Short mmCIF file of C-alpha atoms in Angstrom, two decimals:
data_model
loop_
_atom_site.label_atom_id
_atom_site.label_comp_id
_atom_site.label_asym_id
_atom_site.label_seq_id
_atom_site.Cartn_x
_atom_site.Cartn_y
_atom_site.Cartn_z
CA MET A 235 26.12 -3.23 17.81
CA THR A 236 28.28 -4.93 20.39
CA THR A 237 29.57 -8.43 19.70
CA SER A 238 28.49 -9.75 23.11
CA ARG A 239 25.38 -8.79 25.06
CA PRO A 240 23.38 -5.88 23.63
CA VAL A 241 23.67 -2.83 25.89
CA VAL A 242 20.53 -0.85 26.73
CA VAL A 243 20.24 2.45 28.60
CA VAL A 244 16.85 2.97 30.28
CA ILE A 245 15.94 6.61 31.00
CA GLU A 246 12.89 6.43 33.26
CA ASP A 247 12.10 8.28 36.50
CA GLU A 248 9.79 5.63 38.02
CA ALA A 249 11.87 3.09 39.92
CA PRO A 250 9.30 0.23 39.75
CA ILE A 251 9.16 0.50 35.96
CA ARG A 252 12.95 0.56 35.71
CA GLN A 253 13.07 -2.59 37.83
CA VAL A 254 10.55 -4.39 35.63
CA ILE A 255 12.47 -3.42 32.49
CA ARG A 256 15.84 -4.30 34.01
CA THR A 257 14.65 -7.72 35.17
CA GLY A 258 12.90 -8.54 31.91
CA LEU A 259 15.76 -7.45 29.68
CA ALA A 260 18.49 -9.03 31.81
CA SER A 261 16.69 -12.38 31.70
CA HIS A 262 16.87 -12.22 27.90
CA GLY A 263 20.57 -11.47 27.71
CA TYR A 264 20.67 -7.67 27.70
CA GLU A 265 23.09 -5.54 29.71
CA VAL A 266 21.00 -2.76 31.29
CA HIS A 267 22.06 0.64 32.64
CA GLU A 268 19.63 3.12 34.18
CA ALA A 269 19.05 6.84 34.63
CA ASP A 270 16.20 8.54 36.48
CA ASN A 271 16.36 11.89 34.66
CA GLY A 272 17.24 13.30 31.27
CA LYS A 273 20.63 14.82 32.07
CA LEU A 274 21.91 11.62 33.65
CA GLY A 275 20.44 9.65 30.77
CA LEU A 276 22.43 11.68 28.26
CA VAL A 277 25.59 11.03 30.27
CA GLU A 278 24.86 7.30 30.44
CA ALA A 279 24.20 7.18 26.70
CA ALA A 280 27.50 8.94 26.00
CA THR A 281 29.61 6.83 28.36
CA ARG A 282 28.02 3.38 28.00
CA LYS A 283 27.85 3.51 24.19
CA PRO A 284 24.62 1.47 24.19
CA ASP A 285 23.04 -0.38 21.30
CA LEU A 286 19.63 1.07 22.17
CA VAL A 287 17.93 3.61 24.46
CA ILE A 288 14.52 3.20 26.10
CA LEU A 289 13.21 6.64 27.01
CA ASP A 290 10.27 8.01 28.98
CA LEU A 291 8.94 11.39 27.86
CA GLY A 292 7.77 12.62 31.27
CA LEU A 293 11.11 13.14 33.01
CA PRO A 294 11.52 15.39 36.07
CA ASP A 295 14.21 17.68 34.67
CA MET A 296 13.51 17.89 30.93
CA ASP A 297 11.08 16.67 28.32
CA GLY A 298 11.94 13.40 26.66
CA VAL A 299 11.62 14.96 23.21
CA GLU A 300 14.51 17.25 24.09
CA VAL A 301 16.53 14.20 25.12
CA VAL A 302 15.84 12.67 21.71
CA LYS A 303 16.95 15.86 19.96
CA GLN A 304 20.19 16.00 21.96
CA LEU A 305 20.96 12.35 21.32
CA ARG A 306 20.39 12.83 17.60
CA THR A 307 23.09 15.51 17.47
CA TRP A 308 25.74 12.80 17.83
CA THR A 309 24.25 9.31 17.47
CA SER A 310 21.88 7.30 15.29
CA LEU A 311 21.34 4.51 17.82
CA PRO A 312 17.74 3.24 18.11
CA ILE A 313 15.52 5.12 20.59
CA ILE A 314 12.30 3.50 21.78
CA ILE A 315 9.87 5.79 23.58
CA LEU A 316 8.03 4.24 26.53
CA SER A 317 5.49 6.74 27.78
CA ALA A 318 2.07 7.19 29.37
CA ARG A 319 1.33 9.93 26.83
CA THR A 320 -1.15 8.56 24.32
CA MET A 321 -1.94 11.67 22.27
CA GLU A 322 -1.01 11.42 18.60
CA MET A 323 0.72 14.81 18.77
CA ASP A 324 3.09 13.47 21.46
CA LYS A 325 3.94 10.42 19.35
CA ILE A 326 4.49 12.53 16.26
CA ALA A 327 6.70 15.02 18.14
CA ALA A 328 8.92 12.23 19.49
CA LEU A 329 9.17 10.40 16.17
CA ASP A 330 9.81 13.58 14.20
CA ALA A 331 12.56 14.46 16.69
CA GLY A 332 14.29 11.21 15.79
CA ALA A 333 12.84 8.42 17.94
CA ASP A 334 12.51 5.06 16.18
CA ASP A 335 9.47 3.59 17.91
CA TYR A 336 6.79 4.42 20.48
CA LEU A 337 5.22 2.12 23.07
CA THR A 338 2.56 3.38 25.49
CA LYS A 339 2.15 2.45 29.14
CA PRO A 340 0.93 0.08 30.43
CA PHE A 341 3.01 -2.24 28.26
CA SER A 342 3.82 -5.93 28.09
CA MET A 343 7.41 -7.10 28.39
CA GLY A 344 6.84 -9.39 25.42
CA GLU A 345 5.95 -6.47 23.17
CA LEU A 346 8.86 -4.37 24.43
CA LEU A 347 11.28 -7.23 23.74
CA ALA A 348 9.83 -7.64 20.25
CA ARG A 349 10.31 -3.92 19.54
CA LEU A 350 13.91 -4.17 20.74
CA ARG A 351 14.62 -7.12 18.46
CA VAL A 352 13.16 -5.30 15.46
CA SER A 353 15.18 -2.14 16.16
CA LEU A 354 18.43 -4.04 16.61
CA ARG A 355 17.85 -6.06 13.43
CA HIS A 356 17.26 -2.81 11.58
CA VAL A 357 20.62 -1.49 12.76
CA ALA A 358 22.31 -4.70 11.62
CA ARG A 359 20.61 -4.49 8.23
CA VAL A 360 21.52 -0.89 7.44
CA SER A 361 25.11 -1.44 8.57
CA GLU A 362 25.52 -4.02 5.82
CA ASP A 363 26.07 -3.27 2.16
CA ALA A 364 23.58 -0.60 1.03
CA GLY A 365 22.89 -2.72 -2.04
CA SER A 366 21.55 -5.60 0.02
CA VAL A 367 18.20 -7.15 -0.80
CA PHE A 368 15.22 -6.85 1.54
CA GLU A 369 12.88 -9.84 1.68
CA LEU A 370 9.62 -10.31 3.55
CA ASP A 371 7.06 -13.12 3.68
CA GLY A 372 3.43 -12.47 4.46
CA SER A 373 0.06 -14.14 3.89
CA GLY A 374 1.50 -16.59 1.40
CA ARG A 375 3.30 -13.86 -0.54
CA LYS A 376 7.00 -13.07 -0.68
CA MET A 377 8.18 -9.54 -1.41
CA ARG A 378 11.73 -8.86 -2.53
CA VAL A 379 13.15 -5.34 -2.90
CA ASP A 380 16.54 -4.96 -4.57
CA LEU A 381 17.60 -1.41 -3.74
CA ALA A 382 20.79 -1.60 -5.80
CA HIS A 383 18.90 -2.40 -9.00
CA ARG A 384 15.63 -0.64 -8.10
CA ARG A 385 13.60 -3.81 -8.61
CA VAL A 386 10.57 -5.07 -6.69
CA LEU A 387 9.46 -8.67 -7.01
CA LEU A 388 6.36 -10.34 -5.66
CA ASP A 389 6.49 -14.14 -5.67
CA ASN A 390 9.44 -13.88 -8.12
CA THR A 391 7.40 -11.76 -10.54
CA GLU A 392 8.60 -8.19 -11.09
CA VAL A 393 6.12 -5.51 -10.05
CA HIS A 394 6.05 -2.23 -11.95
CA LEU A 395 6.02 0.77 -9.61
CA THR A 396 5.89 4.42 -10.58
CA PRO A 397 8.92 6.49 -9.50
CA ILE A 398 7.00 7.96 -6.56
CA GLU A 399 5.65 4.56 -5.48
CA TYR A 400 9.18 3.18 -5.57
CA ARG A 401 10.64 6.08 -3.56
CA LEU A 402 7.91 5.67 -0.95
CA LEU A 403 8.54 1.94 -0.66
CA ALA A 404 12.33 2.44 -0.56
CA VAL A 405 12.07 4.84 2.39
CA LEU A 406 9.93 2.32 4.27
CA VAL A 407 12.33 -0.53 3.40
CA LYS A 408 15.31 1.43 4.70
CA ASN A 409 13.34 1.97 7.93
CA ALA A 410 11.71 -1.47 8.13
CA GLY A 411 10.11 -2.09 11.50
CA LYS A 412 10.17 1.61 12.38
CA VAL A 413 7.33 4.09 12.37
CA VAL A 414 7.95 6.77 9.74
CA THR A 415 5.77 9.81 10.30
CA HIS A 416 3.66 11.49 7.62
CA ARG A 417 5.93 14.52 7.74
CA GLN A 418 9.09 12.43 7.33
CA LEU A 419 7.69 10.50 4.38
CA LEU A 420 6.46 13.62 2.63
CA LYS A 421 9.84 15.28 3.10
CA TYR A 422 11.84 12.27 1.87
CA VAL A 423 9.61 11.43 -1.10
CA TRP A 424 8.21 14.77 -2.30
CA GLY A 425 10.51 17.30 -0.66
CA PRO A 426 10.34 19.85 2.20
CA GLY A 427 7.76 21.95 0.40
CA HIS A 428 5.14 19.20 0.58
CA VAL A 429 5.11 18.27 4.27
CA ASP A 430 1.59 19.66 4.73
CA ARG A 431 -0.03 17.43 2.07
CA PRO A 432 -0.79 14.10 3.80
CA HIS A 433 -3.43 13.23 1.19
CA TYR A 434 -0.53 12.41 -1.15
CA LEU A 435 0.40 9.55 1.17
CA ARG A 436 -3.10 8.13 1.36
CA ILE A 437 -3.32 8.00 -2.43
CA TYR A 438 0.08 6.44 -3.08
CA MET A 439 -0.06 4.06 -0.11
CA GLY A 440 -3.36 2.80 -1.50
CA CYS A 441 -1.67 2.20 -4.86
CA LEU A 442 1.24 0.35 -3.23
CA ARG A 443 -1.08 -1.88 -1.24
CA ALA A 444 -3.12 -2.68 -4.33
CA LYS A 445 0.06 -3.87 -6.07
CA LEU A 446 1.78 -5.65 -3.17
CA GLU A 447 -0.79 -6.89 -0.66
CA ALA A 448 -2.85 -10.07 -1.03
CA ASP A 449 -5.69 -8.20 0.72
CA PRO A 450 -5.16 -4.42 0.64
CA ALA A 451 -7.86 -3.96 3.29
CA ARG A 452 -5.84 -6.16 5.66
CA PRO A 453 -2.23 -5.35 4.82
CA ARG A 454 0.55 -7.68 5.89
CA PHE A 455 3.45 -5.56 4.67
CA LEU A 456 2.41 -1.90 4.84
CA HIS A 457 0.87 -0.98 8.18
CA THR A 458 -0.85 2.28 9.17
CA GLU A 459 -0.03 3.93 12.49
CA ILE A 460 -3.26 5.91 12.77
CA GLY A 461 -2.70 9.65 12.86
CA VAL A 462 1.08 9.19 12.96
CA GLY A 463 2.50 7.52 9.86
CA TYR A 464 3.33 4.13 8.36
CA ARG A 465 5.46 1.12 9.21
CA LEU A 466 6.80 -1.61 6.94
CA ALA A 467 6.75 -4.99 8.64
CA ALA A 468 10.21 -6.32 9.42
CA GLU A 469 9.31 -9.95 10.11
#
């Protein structure tokens, strides 16, 4: 990230929405650059070297998913999708292509700002020592994951996880605050040959929640994005 104001490139073809985003972000200390189509957005992203991209899927010259794919050929910067498309298949396609988060229109500026903060904190976290410790408070419980020593503590008491449970949690920790799709989780945890077995996730996520959540039916740490995947809370 930059050391001064975070730089954001907004790729959105509707001028009123760009104005709302520009005004809202600028008032909170962001430097905003705009593009009204995909090709120009790719140029802006390459030249401005932003900290984050906000991207609409319904662009006039190319689909936003293709923009995500092209960006991911050379950068890992956070990409937040802002789209009127509400179908799960659209969300999954964008996230599987490499987007970090998905917000549907109409949206609130408060929620968009919160998503930006989470994404930028995630970048800061992963840029630090890979052996750093992840900590999270929720519902009176404190979870601590020490990736370097493969230890998980709940309220300072070590929790025994099976190897698969640990791998699943570790992937979510490394992507805290981001939606990780079913397909991505299955690939990372079980391997490419298991991406069509989502029932694995339901079983092991249930086990993780039983061990880590105060109330597994109302999880504070491990959230379900219905039909899409899972997200580990980042704050």
